[in-house]
Coordinates of C-alpha atoms in Angstrom, one line a residue:
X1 CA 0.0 0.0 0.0
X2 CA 1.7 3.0 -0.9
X3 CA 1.6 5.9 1.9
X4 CA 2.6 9.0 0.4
X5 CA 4.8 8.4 -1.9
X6 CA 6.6 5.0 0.2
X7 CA 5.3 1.3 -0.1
X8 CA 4.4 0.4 3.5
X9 CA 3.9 -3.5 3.2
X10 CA 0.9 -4.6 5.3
X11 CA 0.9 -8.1 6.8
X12 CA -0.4 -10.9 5.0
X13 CA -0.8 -8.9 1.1
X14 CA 1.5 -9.3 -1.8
X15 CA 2.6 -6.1 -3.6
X16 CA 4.1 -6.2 -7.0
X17 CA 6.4 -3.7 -7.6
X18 CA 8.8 -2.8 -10.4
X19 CA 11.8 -1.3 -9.7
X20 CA 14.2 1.7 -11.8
X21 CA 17.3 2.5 -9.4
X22 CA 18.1 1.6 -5.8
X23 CA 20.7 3.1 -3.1
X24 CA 22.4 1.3 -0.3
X25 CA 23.7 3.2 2.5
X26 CA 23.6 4.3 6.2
X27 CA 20.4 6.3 7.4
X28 CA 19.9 7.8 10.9
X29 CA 16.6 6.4 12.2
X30 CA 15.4 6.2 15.6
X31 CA 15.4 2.9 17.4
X32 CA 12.4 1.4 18.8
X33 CA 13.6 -0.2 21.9
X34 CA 15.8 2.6 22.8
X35 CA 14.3 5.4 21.4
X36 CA 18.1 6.4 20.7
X37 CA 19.5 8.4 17.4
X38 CA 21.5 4.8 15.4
X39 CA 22.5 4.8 12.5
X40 CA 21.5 1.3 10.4
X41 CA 22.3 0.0 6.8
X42 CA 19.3 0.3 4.5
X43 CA 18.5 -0.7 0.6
X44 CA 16.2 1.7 -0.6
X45 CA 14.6 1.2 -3.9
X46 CA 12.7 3.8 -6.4
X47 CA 9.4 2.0 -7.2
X48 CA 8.3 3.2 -10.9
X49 CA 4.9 0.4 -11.3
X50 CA 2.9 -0.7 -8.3
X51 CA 0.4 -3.5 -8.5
X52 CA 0.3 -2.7 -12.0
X53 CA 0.2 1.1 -11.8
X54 CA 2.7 3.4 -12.2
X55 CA 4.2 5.5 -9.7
X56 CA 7.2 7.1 -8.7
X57 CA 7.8 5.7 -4.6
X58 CA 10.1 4.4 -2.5
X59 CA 10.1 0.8 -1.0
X60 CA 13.3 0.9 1.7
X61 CA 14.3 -1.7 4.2
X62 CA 16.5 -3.0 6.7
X63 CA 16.2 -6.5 7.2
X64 CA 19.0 -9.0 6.7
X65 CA 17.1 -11.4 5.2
X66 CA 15.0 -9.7 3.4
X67 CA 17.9 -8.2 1.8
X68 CA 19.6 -11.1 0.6
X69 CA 16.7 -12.1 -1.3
X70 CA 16.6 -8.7 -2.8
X71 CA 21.2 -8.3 -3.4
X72 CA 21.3 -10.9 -6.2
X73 CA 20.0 -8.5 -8.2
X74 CA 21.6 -5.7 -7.2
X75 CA 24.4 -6.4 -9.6
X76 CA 24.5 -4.2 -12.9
X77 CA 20.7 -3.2 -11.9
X78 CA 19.3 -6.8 -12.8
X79 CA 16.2 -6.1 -11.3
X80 CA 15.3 -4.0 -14.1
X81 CA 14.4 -7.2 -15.9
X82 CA 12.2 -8.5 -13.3
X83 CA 9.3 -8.0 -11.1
X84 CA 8.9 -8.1 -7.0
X85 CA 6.1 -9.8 -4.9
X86 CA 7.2 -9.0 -1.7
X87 CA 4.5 -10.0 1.1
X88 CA 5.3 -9.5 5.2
X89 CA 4.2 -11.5 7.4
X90 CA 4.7 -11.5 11.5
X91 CA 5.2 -7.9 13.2
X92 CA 9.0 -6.4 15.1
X93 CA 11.7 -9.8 15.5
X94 CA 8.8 -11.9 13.9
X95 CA 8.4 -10.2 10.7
X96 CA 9.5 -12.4 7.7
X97 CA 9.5 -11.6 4.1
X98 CA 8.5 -13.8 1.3
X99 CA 10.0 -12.5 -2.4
X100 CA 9.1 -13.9 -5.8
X101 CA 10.6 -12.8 -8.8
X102 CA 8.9 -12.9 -12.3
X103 CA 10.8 -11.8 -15.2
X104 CA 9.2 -9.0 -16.6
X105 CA 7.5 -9.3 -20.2
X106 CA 9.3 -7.5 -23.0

């Protein structure tokens, strides 16, 4: 669901998104449990087609995991060929990430 102009994932539903560029790099954010200034690692992607419709958003996270489902494609921007169906599931520690990739059509 996009918020604004950022893909917030809500538990339990697939989004299909399309990416054009991505950045990977530190970000200050504010941590939960300590309500602290840290600074964490994040891979940020510009989303140009979501669920079919175009828009120009940002889907960014943080999680190991998910991340390495996302890096192979990283590489010479590889995910230009493909589409994402990313769905969460679980909330905080528990949240998990399922990823599918579907080569785009030409």
């Amino acid at each position: 669901m996009p918020l604004g102009n950022i893909v917030i994932l809500e538990p339990g539903k697939p989004e299909r998104m399309h990416f054009r560029d991505h950045y990977k790099g530190p970000r200050d954010i504010t941590d939960n449990r300590t309500g602290q200034p840290t600074l964490r690692e994040v891979l940020e992607f510009d989303v140009d087609e979501l669920n079919g419709q175009k828009v120009n958003a940002k889907y960014s996270t943080m999680a190991e995991k998910h991340y390495g489902q996302l890096a192979p494609y990283l590489a010479n921007k590889a995910y230009l060929n493909y589409d994402f169906i990313i769905t969460k599931t679980g909330s905080g520690f528990r949240t998990t990430y399922t990823t599918v990739v579907i080569p785009r059509q030409k």
